[in-house]
């Protein structure tokens, strides 16, 4: 979906001030509220804006251990294993991947023993051949979108 300079200004504002009203966004940007709402609706329909939920901290929720688990799956069982992963609350994301493994799961846990229990649950799932777990030591770059939005905005300007 093409994103123009006004769209990138809107997205930047949404990222920087997520709890501001549409009316206030329109005032800050110097556009009519209806124009802003139409742009927001178009960005949502186009899949650029995918949600408005707050960002939550697993660590603050008592799950400070973060690990990435590579999961190798028996050929032909990717969908079933993917569906089974969705039933494990400690899996906060999972992706089909290329390279070493078929799936990559982002897993949070209370401590290392809890992480081992989660991994054992994964290993026991039908269709899982093996897993490889990597524990994150420290977050170096937190999830972010603003640098990408700014880069797209520079491209839209010319």
mmCIF file of C-alpha atoms in Angstrom:
data_model
loop_
_atom_site.group_PDB
_atom_site.id
_atom_site.type_symbol
_atom_site.label_atom_id
_atom_site.label_comp_id
_atom_site.label_asym_id
_atom_site.label_seq_id
_atom_site.Cartn_x
_atom_site.Cartn_y
_atom_site.Cartn_z
ATOM 1 C CA UNK A 1 0.000 0.000 0.000
ATOM 2 C CA UNK A 2 1.506 3.373 -0.935
ATOM 3 C CA UNK A 3 2.137 5.602 2.056
ATOM 4 C CA UNK A 4 2.587 9.331 1.455
ATOM 5 C CA UNK A 5 4.139 12.061 3.582
ATOM 6 C CA UNK A 6 0.911 12.825 5.493
ATOM 7 C CA UNK A 7 0.473 9.123 6.237
ATOM 8 C CA UNK A 8 3.995 8.942 7.645
ATOM 9 C CA UNK A 9 3.352 12.037 9.797
ATOM 10 C CA UNK A 10 0.180 10.362 11.097
ATOM 11 C CA UNK A 11 2.012 7.094 11.825
ATOM 12 C CA UNK A 12 4.828 8.908 13.596
ATOM 13 C CA UNK A 13 2.315 10.714 15.794
ATOM 14 C CA UNK A 14 0.492 7.463 16.588
ATOM 15 C CA UNK A 15 3.785 5.881 17.656
ATOM 16 C CA UNK A 16 5.000 8.864 19.664
ATOM 17 C CA UNK A 17 1.668 9.770 21.294
ATOM 18 C CA UNK A 18 -0.504 6.627 21.236
ATOM 19 C CA UNK A 19 -3.050 7.838 23.796
ATOM 20 C CA UNK A 20 -3.988 11.104 22.082
ATOM 21 C CA UNK A 21 -7.449 11.680 20.597
ATOM 22 C CA UNK A 22 -8.173 11.845 16.873
ATOM 23 C CA UNK A 23 -9.257 15.454 17.330
ATOM 24 C CA UNK A 24 -5.906 16.329 18.916
ATOM 25 C CA UNK A 25 -3.956 14.476 16.200
ATOM 26 C CA UNK A 26 -5.834 16.501 13.562
ATOM 27 C CA UNK A 27 -5.022 19.746 15.395
ATOM 28 C CA UNK A 28 -1.316 18.868 15.700
ATOM 29 C CA UNK A 29 -1.100 17.907 12.017
ATOM 30 C CA UNK A 30 -3.163 20.863 10.824
ATOM 31 C CA UNK A 31 -5.726 18.761 8.957
ATOM 32 C CA UNK A 32 -9.473 18.349 9.281
ATOM 33 C CA UNK A 33 -10.650 15.654 11.706
ATOM 34 C CA UNK A 34 -12.575 13.969 8.867
ATOM 35 C CA UNK A 35 -9.441 13.891 6.705
ATOM 36 C CA UNK A 36 -7.452 12.338 9.523
ATOM 37 C CA UNK A 37 -10.166 9.757 10.250
ATOM 38 C CA UNK A 38 -10.359 8.824 6.550
ATOM 39 C CA UNK A 39 -6.583 8.354 6.469
ATOM 40 C CA UNK A 40 -6.652 6.216 9.625
ATOM 41 C CA UNK A 41 -9.454 4.070 8.177
ATOM 42 C CA UNK A 42 -7.498 3.613 4.920
ATOM 43 C CA UNK A 43 -4.320 2.679 6.819
ATOM 44 C CA UNK A 44 -6.288 0.112 8.855
ATOM 45 C CA UNK A 45 -8.006 -1.371 5.764
ATOM 46 C CA UNK A 46 -4.639 -1.543 4.022
ATOM 47 C CA UNK A 47 -3.117 -3.474 6.917
ATOM 48 C CA UNK A 48 -0.589 -0.769 7.814
ATOM 49 C CA UNK A 49 -2.190 -0.195 11.229
ATOM 50 C CA UNK A 50 -2.808 -3.619 12.718
ATOM 51 C CA UNK A 51 -3.868 -2.856 16.264
ATOM 52 C CA UNK A 52 -4.190 -0.374 19.063
ATOM 53 C CA UNK A 53 -3.535 -2.579 22.081
ATOM 54 C CA UNK A 54 -1.040 -1.419 24.718
ATOM 55 C CA UNK A 55 2.463 -2.885 24.698
ATOM 56 C CA UNK A 56 2.845 -5.148 27.735
ATOM 57 C CA UNK A 57 6.020 -6.225 29.496
ATOM 58 C CA UNK A 58 6.277 -9.986 30.123
ATOM 59 C CA UNK A 59 8.964 -9.255 32.733
ATOM 60 C CA UNK A 60 6.625 -6.947 34.649
ATOM 61 C CA UNK A 61 3.993 -9.696 34.434
ATOM 62 C CA UNK A 62 6.375 -12.093 36.207
ATOM 63 C CA UNK A 63 7.988 -13.671 33.118
ATOM 64 C CA UNK A 64 11.469 -12.106 32.848
ATOM 65 C CA UNK A 65 13.112 -14.977 30.946
ATOM 66 C CA UNK A 66 12.985 -14.636 27.153
ATOM 67 C CA UNK A 67 14.035 -17.443 24.837
ATOM 68 C CA UNK A 68 13.827 -18.228 21.156
ATOM 69 C CA UNK A 69 12.986 -21.842 20.433
ATOM 70 C CA UNK A 70 13.710 -23.321 17.008
ATOM 71 C CA UNK A 71 11.330 -26.191 16.349
ATOM 72 C CA UNK A 72 11.889 -28.901 13.759
ATOM 73 C CA UNK A 73 8.640 -30.482 12.597
ATOM 74 C CA UNK A 74 7.852 -33.797 10.925
ATOM 75 C CA UNK A 75 7.189 -33.161 7.260
ATOM 76 C CA UNK A 76 3.516 -32.468 6.620
ATOM 77 C CA UNK A 77 2.699 -31.500 10.223
ATOM 78 C CA UNK A 78 3.557 -27.798 10.213
ATOM 79 C CA UNK A 79 -0.043 -26.587 10.484
ATOM 80 C CA UNK A 80 -0.925 -28.951 13.340
ATOM 81 C CA UNK A 81 2.173 -27.993 15.325
ATOM 82 C CA UNK A 82 1.530 -24.316 14.624
ATOM 83 C CA UNK A 83 -2.014 -24.679 15.927
ATOM 84 C CA UNK A 84 -0.747 -26.516 19.026
ATOM 85 C CA UNK A 85 1.736 -23.713 19.761
ATOM 86 C CA UNK A 86 -1.171 -21.274 19.972
ATOM 87 C CA UNK A 87 -2.449 -23.209 22.995
ATOM 88 C CA UNK A 88 0.748 -22.542 25.001
ATOM 89 C CA UNK A 89 0.357 -19.194 26.810
ATOM 90 C CA UNK A 90 4.108 -18.685 27.245
ATOM 91 C CA UNK A 91 4.551 -18.564 23.467
ATOM 92 C CA UNK A 92 4.077 -14.912 22.616
ATOM 93 C CA UNK A 93 4.967 -15.239 18.908
ATOM 94 C CA UNK A 94 5.733 -18.013 16.457
ATOM 95 C CA UNK A 95 6.851 -17.910 12.840
ATOM 96 C CA UNK A 96 7.448 -20.378 10.014
ATOM 97 C CA UNK A 97 11.086 -19.925 9.025
ATOM 98 C CA UNK A 98 13.759 -21.035 6.615
ATOM 99 C CA UNK A 99 17.123 -22.351 7.771
ATOM 100 C CA UNK A 100 17.683 -24.343 10.944
ATOM 101 C CA UNK A 101 14.226 -25.514 11.874
ATOM 102 C CA UNK A 102 10.694 -25.063 10.625
ATOM 103 C CA UNK A 103 9.259 -22.779 13.311
ATOM 104 C CA UNK A 104 10.700 -20.120 15.584
ATOM 105 C CA UNK A 105 8.843 -19.371 18.812
ATOM 106 C CA UNK A 106 9.415 -16.447 21.127
ATOM 107 C CA UNK A 107 8.870 -17.864 24.610
ATOM 108 C CA UNK A 108 8.668 -16.126 27.993
ATOM 109 C CA UNK A 109 9.031 -17.830 31.353
ATOM 110 C CA UNK A 110 9.134 -17.120 35.091
ATOM 111 C CA UNK A 111 12.602 -18.647 35.455
ATOM 112 C CA UNK A 112 14.861 -21.213 33.798
ATOM 113 C CA UNK A 113 13.039 -24.170 35.356
ATOM 114 C CA UNK A 114 9.740 -22.858 33.970
ATOM 115 C CA UNK A 115 11.406 -22.408 30.566
ATOM 116 C CA UNK A 116 12.523 -26.042 30.684
ATOM 117 C CA UNK A 117 8.933 -27.106 31.445
ATOM 118 C CA UNK A 118 7.660 -25.128 28.444
ATOM 119 C CA UNK A 119 10.313 -26.633 26.166
ATOM 120 C CA UNK A 120 9.440 -30.132 27.412
ATOM 121 C CA UNK A 121 5.796 -29.412 26.574
ATOM 122 C CA UNK A 122 6.872 -28.436 23.048
ATOM 123 C CA UNK A 123 9.012 -31.548 22.621
ATOM 124 C CA UNK A 124 6.086 -33.773 23.605
ATOM 125 C CA UNK A 125 3.776 -32.310 20.924
ATOM 126 C CA UNK A 126 2.916 -34.701 18.102
ATOM 127 C CA UNK A 127 4.889 -33.734 15.015
ATOM 128 C CA UNK A 128 7.788 -32.057 16.848
ATOM 129 C CA UNK A 129 11.075 -33.771 16.022
ATOM 130 C CA UNK A 130 13.475 -31.615 18.056
ATOM 131 C CA UNK A 131 13.968 -28.156 19.489
ATOM 132 C CA UNK A 132 16.909 -25.832 19.994
ATOM 133 C CA UNK A 133 16.599 -23.085 22.597
ATOM 134 C CA UNK A 134 18.505 -19.817 22.793
ATOM 135 C CA UNK A 135 18.053 -17.673 25.900
ATOM 136 C CA UNK A 136 18.162 -13.906 25.422
ATOM 137 C CA UNK A 137 20.580 -12.249 27.823
ATOM 138 C CA UNK A 138 19.706 -8.584 27.269
ATOM 139 C CA UNK A 139 17.528 -6.663 24.839
ATOM 140 C CA UNK A 140 19.755 -4.483 22.660
ATOM 141 C CA UNK A 141 17.095 -2.963 20.384
ATOM 142 C CA UNK A 142 13.517 -3.024 21.593
ATOM 143 C CA UNK A 143 10.644 -3.568 19.167
ATOM 144 C CA UNK A 144 10.334 -0.378 17.199
ATOM 145 C CA UNK A 145 8.683 0.973 14.088
ATOM 146 C CA UNK A 146 9.512 4.689 14.201
ATOM 147 C CA UNK A 147 12.876 4.466 12.365
ATOM 148 C CA UNK A 148 11.178 2.517 9.555
ATOM 149 C CA UNK A 149 8.307 5.025 9.366
ATOM 150 C CA UNK A 150 10.797 7.908 9.247
ATOM 151 C CA UNK A 151 12.758 6.194 6.472
ATOM 152 C CA UNK A 152 9.562 5.685 4.450
ATOM 153 C CA UNK A 153 8.646 9.326 5.080
ATOM 154 C CA UNK A 154 12.004 10.480 3.692
ATOM 155 C CA UNK A 155 11.437 8.330 0.605
ATOM 156 C CA UNK A 156 7.910 9.743 0.139
ATOM 157 C CA UNK A 157 9.307 13.295 0.144
ATOM 158 C CA UNK A 158 11.489 12.537 -2.810
#
